[in-house]
Coordinates of C-alpha atoms in Angstrom, one line a residue:
M4 CA 59.6 94.3 105.3
K5 CA 60.2 91.8 102.5
S6 CA 63.8 91.5 101.5
K7 CA 65.0 90.9 97.9
F8 CA 67.6 88.3 97.0
N9 CA 69.1 89.7 93.8
R10 CA 71.7 88.5 91.4
R11 CA 74.5 90.4 93.3
D12 CA 73.5 88.6 96.5
F13 CA 73.7 85.3 94.7
L14 CA 77.1 86.1 93.3
K15 CA 78.4 86.9 96.8
L16 CA 76.9 83.7 98.2
A17 CA 78.3 81.7 95.3
G18 CA 81.8 83.1 95.9
L19 CA 81.7 81.7 99.5
T20 CA 80.1 78.4 98.6
P21 CA 82.0 75.4 97.3
L22 CA 82.1 75.5 93.5
S23 CA 80.4 72.1 93.3
F24 CA 77.2 73.5 94.8
T25 CA 76.8 76.6 92.7
A26 CA 79.1 77.0 89.8
P27 CA 78.1 74.5 87.0
R28 CA 74.7 75.9 86.3
F29 CA 75.8 79.5 86.6
V30 CA 79.0 79.0 84.6
K31 CA 77.0 77.2 81.9
G32 CA 74.5 80.1 81.7
A33 CA 77.3 82.6 81.5
L34 CA 78.9 80.7 78.6
Q35 CA 75.6 80.4 76.8
T36 CA 75.0 84.1 76.9
G37 CA 78.5 84.8 75.6
Q38 CA 79.5 86.9 78.6
K39 CA 83.3 87.0 78.8
N40 CA 85.2 87.2 82.1
V41 CA 87.6 90.1 82.6
L42 CA 91.0 89.8 84.3
V43 CA 93.1 93.0 84.8
V44 CA 96.7 92.3 85.9
V45 CA 98.7 95.3 87.0
F46 CA 102.4 95.2 87.8
D47 CA 103.3 98.3 89.8
A48 CA 105.9 100.8 88.4
F49 CA 106.3 98.8 85.2
T50 CA 107.6 101.1 82.5
A51 CA 107.3 100.1 78.8
S52 CA 110.7 101.8 78.3
N53 CA 112.5 98.9 79.9
M54 CA 110.6 96.1 78.2
S55 CA 112.2 94.2 75.3
L56 CA 108.7 93.7 74.0
Y57 CA 108.8 97.4 73.1
G58 CA 112.4 97.5 71.8
Y59 CA 114.5 97.8 75.0
L60 CA 118.0 96.4 74.3
R61 CA 118.0 94.1 77.3
E62 CA 115.8 91.0 76.9
T63 CA 113.7 91.7 80.0
T64 CA 110.3 90.2 78.8
P65 CA 110.8 87.0 76.9
N66 CA 107.5 85.5 78.1
L67 CA 105.4 88.5 77.4
T68 CA 107.1 88.8 74.0
R69 CA 106.2 85.2 73.2
L70 CA 102.6 85.5 74.5
A71 CA 102.2 88.8 72.6
E72 CA 101.9 86.7 69.5
R73 CA 98.3 86.1 70.6
A74 CA 97.6 89.7 71.8
I75 CA 96.8 93.2 70.8
V76 CA 99.9 95.2 71.8
Y77 CA 99.6 98.9 72.4
H78 CA 102.8 100.8 71.8
N79 CA 102.0 104.3 72.9
H80 CA 99.9 103.9 76.0
Y81 CA 100.0 106.5 78.8
A82 CA 99.3 106.5 82.5
G83 CA 97.1 109.1 84.2
G84 CA 99.7 110.0 86.8
N85 CA 103.3 109.3 87.7
F86 CA 102.8 107.4 91.0
T87 CA 100.4 104.9 92.5
T88 CA 97.5 106.9 93.9
P89 CA 96.7 109.0 90.8
G90 CA 97.7 106.4 88.3
T91 CA 95.6 103.6 89.9
A92 CA 92.7 105.9 90.5
S93 CA 92.7 106.8 86.8
L94 CA 92.7 103.2 85.8
L95 CA 89.9 102.3 88.2
T96 CA 87.6 105.3 87.4
G97 CA 88.4 106.0 83.8
T98 CA 89.1 109.6 84.7
L99 CA 92.3 111.8 85.1
P100 CA 93.6 113.1 88.4
W101 CA 92.2 116.6 87.8
T102 CA 88.8 114.9 87.7
H103 CA 88.9 112.2 90.4
R104 CA 91.1 114.4 92.6
A105 CA 93.3 111.7 94.1
F106 CA 96.4 113.8 93.9
T107 CA 98.5 112.9 96.9
L108 CA 99.9 109.7 98.2
N109 CA 97.5 107.3 99.9
T110 CA 94.4 109.4 99.4
M111 CA 90.9 108.5 98.0
V112 CA 89.1 109.9 95.0
D113 CA 86.5 112.6 95.4
V114 CA 83.3 111.1 97.0
S115 CA 81.4 111.7 93.8
F116 CA 83.5 109.0 92.1
A117 CA 83.2 106.4 94.9
R118 CA 80.6 104.5 92.8
K119 CA 82.0 105.5 89.4
T120 CA 84.5 102.7 89.0
I121 CA 85.3 99.7 86.9
F122 CA 83.7 97.6 89.6
H123 CA 80.4 99.4 89.5
A124 CA 80.4 99.3 85.7
F125 CA 80.5 95.5 85.9
E126 CA 77.8 95.3 88.5
N127 CA 76.4 92.1 87.0
Y128 CA 79.7 90.3 87.4
Y129 CA 81.4 88.7 90.4
R130 CA 84.0 91.4 91.3
I131 CA 87.2 90.4 93.1
A132 CA 90.2 92.5 93.8
Y133 CA 93.6 92.2 95.5
S134 CA 96.8 94.2 95.9
H135 CA 100.1 93.9 97.7
N136 CA 100.2 97.7 97.8
N137 CA 98.5 99.3 100.7
V138 CA 98.2 102.6 98.7
V139 CA 96.1 100.7 96.2
N140 CA 94.1 99.1 99.0
T141 CA 93.1 102.6 100.2
L142 CA 91.3 103.0 96.9
L143 CA 89.9 99.5 96.9
D144 CA 88.6 100.0 100.4
Q145 CA 86.7 103.1 99.2
F146 CA 85.3 101.1 96.3
K147 CA 84.4 98.0 98.3
A148 CA 80.6 98.6 98.1
D149 CA 81.0 97.4 94.5
L150 CA 83.3 94.4 95.3
D151 CA 81.9 91.0 96.0
E152 CA 85.3 89.9 97.3
F153 CA 88.0 92.3 98.6
V154 CA 90.9 90.1 99.4
P155 CA 92.9 91.4 102.5
R156 CA 96.5 92.3 101.5
A157 CA 97.8 90.2 104.4
K158 CA 96.4 87.1 102.9
L159 CA 99.2 86.8 100.4
Y160 CA 102.0 88.0 102.7
L161 CA 104.5 85.6 104.3
T162 CA 104.9 87.9 107.3
N163 CA 102.6 90.8 107.7
D164 CA 100.9 93.5 109.8
G165 CA 97.5 91.7 109.6
F166 CA 97.0 92.0 113.3
V167 CA 97.2 95.8 113.0
D168 CA 94.8 95.8 110.0
T169 CA 92.3 93.8 112.0
A170 CA 92.6 95.4 115.4
F171 CA 92.9 99.0 114.3
N172 CA 91.0 99.0 111.0
R173 CA 89.8 102.5 111.6
D174 CA 93.3 103.9 112.3
D175 CA 95.3 101.8 109.9
D176 CA 97.9 104.4 109.0
I177 CA 98.7 105.5 112.5
A178 CA 98.6 101.9 113.9
T179 CA 100.9 100.6 111.1
V180 CA 103.5 103.4 111.8
S181 CA 103.4 102.7 115.5
W182 CA 103.7 99.0 115.0
A183 CA 106.7 99.5 112.7
R184 CA 108.4 101.8 115.2
I185 CA 108.0 99.5 118.2
L186 CA 108.8 96.2 116.5
K187 CA 110.8 96.7 113.3
K188 CA 114.4 97.6 113.2
G189 CA 115.1 100.5 110.9
D190 CA 118.2 101.1 108.7
A191 CA 120.2 102.0 111.8
G192 CA 119.5 98.6 113.3
Y193 CA 117.3 99.4 116.2
A194 CA 113.6 99.8 117.1
Y195 CA 111.7 101.7 119.8
S196 CA 111.3 98.5 121.8
L197 CA 114.6 96.5 122.0
F198 CA 112.9 93.6 123.7
L199 CA 109.9 93.2 121.5
S200 CA 111.9 93.8 118.3
Q201 CA 114.3 90.9 119.2
I202 CA 111.3 88.5 119.6
Y203 CA 109.8 89.8 116.3
E204 CA 113.1 89.3 114.5
L205 CA 113.4 85.8 115.8
L206 CA 109.9 84.7 114.8
R207 CA 110.2 86.3 111.4
G208 CA 113.6 84.9 110.8
N209 CA 112.5 81.3 111.5
Q210 CA 109.5 81.7 109.2
L211 CA 111.6 83.0 106.3
Q212 CA 114.8 81.0 106.7
N213 CA 114.0 78.6 103.9
I214 CA 113.1 81.3 101.5
K215 CA 116.0 83.8 102.0
S216 CA 118.5 81.8 99.9
R217 CA 116.3 82.1 96.9
F218 CA 116.4 86.0 96.9
P219 CA 120.0 87.3 97.1
R220 CA 118.9 90.9 97.5
G221 CA 116.3 90.1 100.1
I222 CA 112.7 88.7 99.9
P223 CA 110.3 91.1 98.2
G224 CA 108.2 93.1 100.7
T225 CA 106.7 96.4 101.6
N226 CA 106.8 98.6 104.7
G227 CA 110.2 97.3 105.7
D228 CA 109.0 93.7 105.7
N229 CA 105.5 92.3 105.0
F230 CA 107.3 89.9 102.8
F231 CA 105.6 88.1 99.9
L232 CA 106.4 85.8 97.0
L233 CA 104.9 86.7 93.7
E234 CA 104.7 83.0 92.8
H235 CA 102.6 82.5 95.9
A236 CA 100.2 85.2 94.7
I237 CA 100.1 83.9 91.1
D238 CA 99.3 80.4 92.3
W239 CA 96.5 81.7 94.6
V240 CA 95.0 83.8 91.8
G241 CA 95.0 80.9 89.3
S242 CA 93.4 78.7 91.9
R243 CA 90.8 81.2 93.1
L244 CA 89.6 82.1 89.6
K245 CA 88.7 78.5 89.0
N246 CA 86.4 78.6 92.1
I247 CA 84.4 81.8 91.7
P248 CA 81.2 82.3 89.7
Q249 CA 81.4 83.4 86.1
P250 CA 81.3 85.9 84.6
F251 CA 83.9 87.5 86.9
M252 CA 85.7 90.8 86.8
G253 CA 89.1 90.4 88.6
Y254 CA 91.6 93.2 89.4
F255 CA 95.0 92.0 90.7
H256 CA 97.6 94.7 91.4
F257 CA 101.0 93.2 92.2
L258 CA 103.8 95.3 93.8
P259 CA 106.8 94.0 91.6
P260 CA 108.7 95.5 89.9
H261 CA 108.3 98.4 92.3
Y262 CA 111.2 99.3 94.5
P263 CA 112.9 97.5 96.3
Y264 CA 114.1 95.6 93.3
R265 CA 114.6 92.1 94.7
T266 CA 114.6 89.4 92.1
R267 CA 114.8 85.7 92.4
E268 CA 118.1 83.8 92.3
D269 CA 117.6 82.5 88.8
F270 CA 117.5 86.1 87.5
Y271 CA 120.1 87.5 89.8
G272 CA 123.1 89.0 88.0
R273 CA 121.6 88.2 84.6
F274 CA 122.6 91.7 83.2
R275 CA 125.8 92.2 85.1
N276 CA 128.6 93.4 82.8
D277 CA 126.4 92.9 79.7
G278 CA 127.8 96.1 78.0
F279 CA 124.4 97.9 78.0
K280 CA 124.8 101.7 78.0
P281 CA 121.7 103.9 78.4
T282 CA 121.6 107.1 76.5
N283 CA 123.5 109.8 78.2
K284 CA 121.1 112.6 79.4
P285 CA 121.7 115.8 81.3
S286 CA 120.8 116.1 84.9
D287 CA 117.4 117.7 85.6
I288 CA 116.6 120.4 88.0
F289 CA 114.0 118.1 89.7
S290 CA 116.6 115.5 90.4
L291 CA 116.8 117.2 93.8
D292 CA 113.4 115.6 94.6
N293 CA 115.2 112.3 95.1
S294 CA 118.1 111.0 97.3
P295 CA 121.2 113.2 97.9
E296 CA 123.2 110.5 96.1
A297 CA 121.1 110.8 92.9
S298 CA 120.8 114.6 93.0
M299 CA 124.6 115.2 93.2
A300 CA 125.6 112.6 90.7
H301 CA 125.9 112.3 86.9
P302 CA 122.8 110.8 85.3
N303 CA 124.7 107.7 84.4
N304 CA 126.4 107.3 87.7
E305 CA 127.0 104.0 89.4
I306 CA 124.0 104.2 91.6
L307 CA 121.5 104.7 88.8
R308 CA 123.3 102.1 86.7
E309 CA 123.2 99.5 89.4
D310 CA 119.5 100.2 90.3
R311 CA 118.5 100.0 86.6
E312 CA 120.2 96.7 86.4
N313 CA 118.4 95.4 89.5
Y314 CA 115.1 96.7 88.2
D315 CA 115.6 95.0 84.8
E316 CA 116.3 91.7 86.6
F317 CA 113.2 92.2 88.7
I318 CA 111.2 92.5 85.5
L319 CA 112.5 89.1 84.5
Y320 CA 110.9 87.8 87.7
I321 CA 107.4 89.2 86.9
D322 CA 107.7 88.2 83.3
S323 CA 108.3 84.6 84.3
E324 CA 105.4 84.6 86.8
F325 CA 103.0 86.1 84.3
G326 CA 103.9 83.3 82.0
R327 CA 103.0 80.8 84.7
L328 CA 99.7 82.6 85.3
F329 CA 98.9 82.5 81.6
N330 CA 99.7 78.8 81.4
S331 CA 97.5 78.1 84.4
L332 CA 94.5 80.0 82.9
E333 CA 95.0 78.2 79.6
S334 CA 95.2 74.7 81.1
S335 CA 92.1 75.3 83.3
G336 CA 90.1 76.4 80.2
L337 CA 89.4 79.9 81.6
L338 CA 91.4 81.5 78.9
E339 CA 88.8 80.4 76.4
N340 CA 86.3 82.8 77.8
T341 CA 88.5 85.5 79.6
I342 CA 89.8 88.8 78.4
V343 CA 93.2 89.3 80.0
V344 CA 94.6 92.8 80.3
V345 CA 98.2 93.5 81.3
T346 CA 99.2 97.0 82.2
S347 CA 100.7 99.3 84.9
D348 CA 99.7 102.3 87.0
H349 CA 102.9 104.3 86.1
G350 CA 106.5 103.8 85.1
E351 CA 110.0 104.1 86.6
L352 CA 112.9 106.4 85.8
F353 CA 116.7 105.9 85.9
E354 CA 118.1 108.9 84.2
R355 CA 118.8 112.7 84.5
G356 CA 119.8 112.2 88.1
I357 CA 116.4 110.9 89.0
E358 CA 115.4 107.4 90.2
G359 CA 112.0 106.0 90.6
H360 CA 108.8 108.0 90.2
S361 CA 108.4 110.3 93.2
T362 CA 109.3 113.3 91.1
A363 CA 107.7 116.3 89.3
V364 CA 108.9 115.2 85.9
L365 CA 106.8 113.4 83.2
F366 CA 109.5 112.0 80.9
Q367 CA 108.5 109.0 78.9
P368 CA 109.8 106.2 81.2
V369 CA 107.5 107.5 84.0
V370 CA 104.3 107.8 81.9
H371 CA 104.7 105.3 79.1
V372 CA 103.3 102.0 80.3
P373 CA 102.5 98.6 78.8
L374 CA 99.1 97.6 77.6
L375 CA 98.3 94.2 76.2
I376 CA 94.9 92.7 75.7
F377 CA 94.4 89.0 75.2
D378 CA 91.0 88.5 73.6
P379 CA 89.7 84.9 73.6
G380 CA 90.2 83.2 70.3
R381 CA 92.9 85.5 69.0
T382 CA 95.8 83.6 67.5
S383 CA 97.8 86.4 65.9
R384 CA 99.5 89.5 67.1
L385 CA 98.2 93.0 66.3
D386 CA 100.4 96.1 67.0
V387 CA 98.6 99.3 67.6
Y388 CA 100.7 102.5 67.4
S389 CA 97.9 105.1 68.0
N390 CA 98.2 107.1 71.2
T391 CA 96.1 105.6 73.9
S392 CA 95.3 106.4 77.5
V393 CA 94.4 104.7 80.7
V394 CA 91.0 106.3 80.5
D395 CA 90.3 104.2 77.4
V396 CA 90.5 100.9 79.2
I397 CA 87.1 100.8 80.9
P398 CA 85.0 101.8 77.8
T399 CA 86.9 99.1 75.8
L400 CA 86.3 96.3 78.3
L401 CA 82.6 97.3 78.5
H402 CA 82.3 97.1 74.7
L403 CA 84.1 93.8 74.6
T404 CA 81.7 92.2 77.1
G405 CA 78.5 93.8 75.7
Q406 CA 77.9 95.9 78.8
N407 CA 76.3 99.3 78.8
P408 CA 78.6 102.2 78.2
I409 CA 79.3 104.6 81.0
D410 CA 78.9 108.4 80.9
W411 CA 81.7 109.5 83.3
S412 CA 84.8 108.2 81.6
E413 CA 87.1 110.9 80.1
G414 CA 88.2 108.4 77.5
G415 CA 84.9 107.4 76.1
V416 CA 86.5 105.7 73.1
V417 CA 86.8 102.0 72.3
L418 CA 90.4 101.0 71.5
P419 CA 91.2 99.6 68.1
P420 CA 90.6 97.2 66.6
F421 CA 87.4 96.6 68.6
A422 CA 85.4 99.6 67.5
G423 CA 85.9 99.0 63.8
T424 CA 87.3 102.5 63.4
S425 CA 90.7 104.1 64.0
L426 CA 91.4 106.7 66.7
D427 CA 91.7 110.3 65.8
P428 CA 95.4 110.9 65.4
N429 CA 95.0 114.4 66.7
R430 CA 93.1 113.5 69.9
N431 CA 94.5 115.1 73.0
L432 CA 96.0 112.8 75.7
F433 CA 96.8 114.2 79.2
T434 CA 98.8 113.1 82.2
V435 CA 98.6 115.0 85.4
Q436 CA 101.0 115.3 88.4
A437 CA 99.6 117.6 91.1
R438 CA 101.0 116.1 94.2
G439 CA 101.5 119.5 95.8
T440 CA 97.9 120.6 95.3
D441 CA 95.0 120.4 97.8
P442 CA 92.4 118.2 96.2
R443 CA 89.7 120.7 97.3
S444 CA 91.2 123.7 95.5
T445 CA 92.4 124.8 92.1
I446 CA 95.6 123.3 90.8
T447 CA 98.3 125.7 91.5
Q448 CA 101.4 123.5 91.5
A449 CA 101.6 120.7 88.9
T450 CA 103.1 119.1 85.9
V451 CA 100.7 118.5 83.0
M452 CA 101.5 116.7 79.9
L453 CA 99.7 116.8 76.5
V454 CA 100.4 114.4 73.8
K455 CA 99.0 115.1 70.3
G456 CA 100.1 113.1 67.3
H457 CA 103.9 112.7 67.7
Y458 CA 104.3 115.9 69.7
K459 CA 104.5 116.0 73.5
L460 CA 104.2 119.2 75.5
T461 CA 104.9 119.3 79.2
Y462 CA 104.0 122.3 81.3
Y463 CA 105.5 122.8 84.8
F464 CA 104.1 125.6 87.1
G465 CA 104.0 126.6 90.7
Y466 CA 107.2 125.0 91.8
K467 CA 109.6 127.0 94.0
R468 CA 112.5 125.3 92.2
L469 CA 111.6 127.2 89.0
E470 CA 112.4 130.4 90.8
L471 CA 111.9 133.5 88.7
A472 CA 110.8 131.7 85.6
K473 CA 107.7 130.4 87.5
E474 CA 107.0 127.9 84.7
R475 CA 108.8 125.5 82.5
I476 CA 107.7 124.3 79.1
E477 CA 109.0 121.5 77.0
L478 CA 108.1 120.3 73.6
Y479 CA 109.4 117.1 72.1
D480 CA 108.9 115.4 68.8
L481 CA 108.6 111.8 70.0
E482 CA 108.9 110.4 66.5
A483 CA 112.2 112.1 65.7
D484 CA 113.4 112.4 69.3
P485 CA 112.1 109.5 71.5
E486 CA 114.7 110.1 74.2
E487 CA 113.4 113.7 74.7
L488 CA 116.8 115.4 74.3
N489 CA 115.9 118.3 72.1
N490 CA 113.4 120.8 73.6
L491 CA 111.7 122.5 70.6
Y492 CA 109.7 124.9 72.6
T493 CA 110.0 128.6 72.0
P494 CA 107.3 131.3 72.2
Q495 CA 107.7 131.6 68.4
N496 CA 107.2 127.8 67.8
E497 CA 103.6 127.6 66.4
I498 CA 103.1 124.0 67.3
G499 CA 104.3 124.6 70.9
A500 CA 102.2 127.7 71.2
E501 CA 99.1 125.9 70.0
L502 CA 99.5 123.0 72.3
L503 CA 100.2 125.2 75.3
S504 CA 97.1 127.2 74.6
E505 CA 95.0 123.9 74.4
L506 CA 96.6 122.6 77.6
K507 CA 96.0 125.8 79.6
S508 CA 92.4 126.1 78.3
K509 CA 91.7 122.5 79.5
L510 CA 93.4 123.2 82.8
A511 CA 91.2 126.3 83.3
R512 CA 88.1 124.3 82.6
M513 CA 89.1 121.6 85.1
N514 CA 89.9 124.3 87.7
Q515 CA 86.6 126.1 87.3
P516 CA 84.5 124.1 89.8
Y517 CA 87.1 124.8 92.5
L518 CA 87.6 128.6 92.0

């Protein structure tokens, strides 16, 4: 049987071969045809609500604000979900959670979407992806048939569970939990194996000793340790992109500023006693989804105040490192032919007695995420205030690179200014939180948000916490009430009734295949 050596095979080989052997001819060809590289940079749990770029009163993003003078800045951009799995799956597939069905933590999309991804859409590109976050890697592993280079998460860790990933790659979740219980000391200060845990702590301590002083709150990490330096990852990405074939499509999903909020020493304490006071908001019934401390406290209590401060200082860290990445791309010449996208999978909340994003609510800080697009040659800033969604990203990137459009995206629109026309101001944008739903069944417990124009309707249903009411409906005028303090919904409110009818009708259609 004669085998074919196609372009994708060449790209894979080229990615493993020294650049001097393969790249010059191929890079020249890519530049001659005008094919632009695509680089998507995701910072996990990065809310637009805490970015000075978007008007936040603390100066958290000086570098992004400076660089935005060469970008298209989208001011009203919405995530597909409110935590990593649905939010990332929406970004990578161009569909919402009620379509791709990755509802619950660390799950995959429906098998029908395993090849309907941004990576498959760019099949003629060299596709490379990395994430610190193992929840993201669950999705990337599902999509690896369309990846030329799937970088192991352990590669950019200082200390890691790489042995577990390699030895037990078919039972990663169980093996990682077992490994952590045996070797890693928990909050109480002990592990299942006292002997092995002491050896592990000694080896890890020696390895990290020189770094600890640079991170007063602890070195950034995940799963209790698995420590990493964002600057290490940024340096590696900048170096690697210079040594892979062009055109490339790169997806790099960094964990900061996700909890735990451990900033570097040069940003530590930057906002302490700065006089900043967030808007006072009432506690929410869903605050009980979080820690006992948060659920029993006033929304502006000391815990939320301190964690917000730590989070804001962590943003300074990623803002600084993105500035370095941008400079590296520019000095290498890659920026001349690379579209750079900066965004997030979901936001973060520090109000109403709720911290983080593991919650049923869809208030703005959880769903309002940044989107900046740096298009080669752009020298001035453009601010776009139209409502935009995560599902618009793939169609836009395909348009910008001259690729064929896809037929599965729920966005299907090209973002301004690239299409030459403005978006329909009355288009419906949805975000879906259905963590308590079996992906194989109809959605019976969820929070679904609909944004249309400057109105936002949020519909909660199926939660025991709602008790006799069984549902909760909120309507906010985001233009007049951006802090979402005045719920306008009543059954008599015509706008609310119309939006609720549209939302329920859409939900019924999405449930139809699972009845």
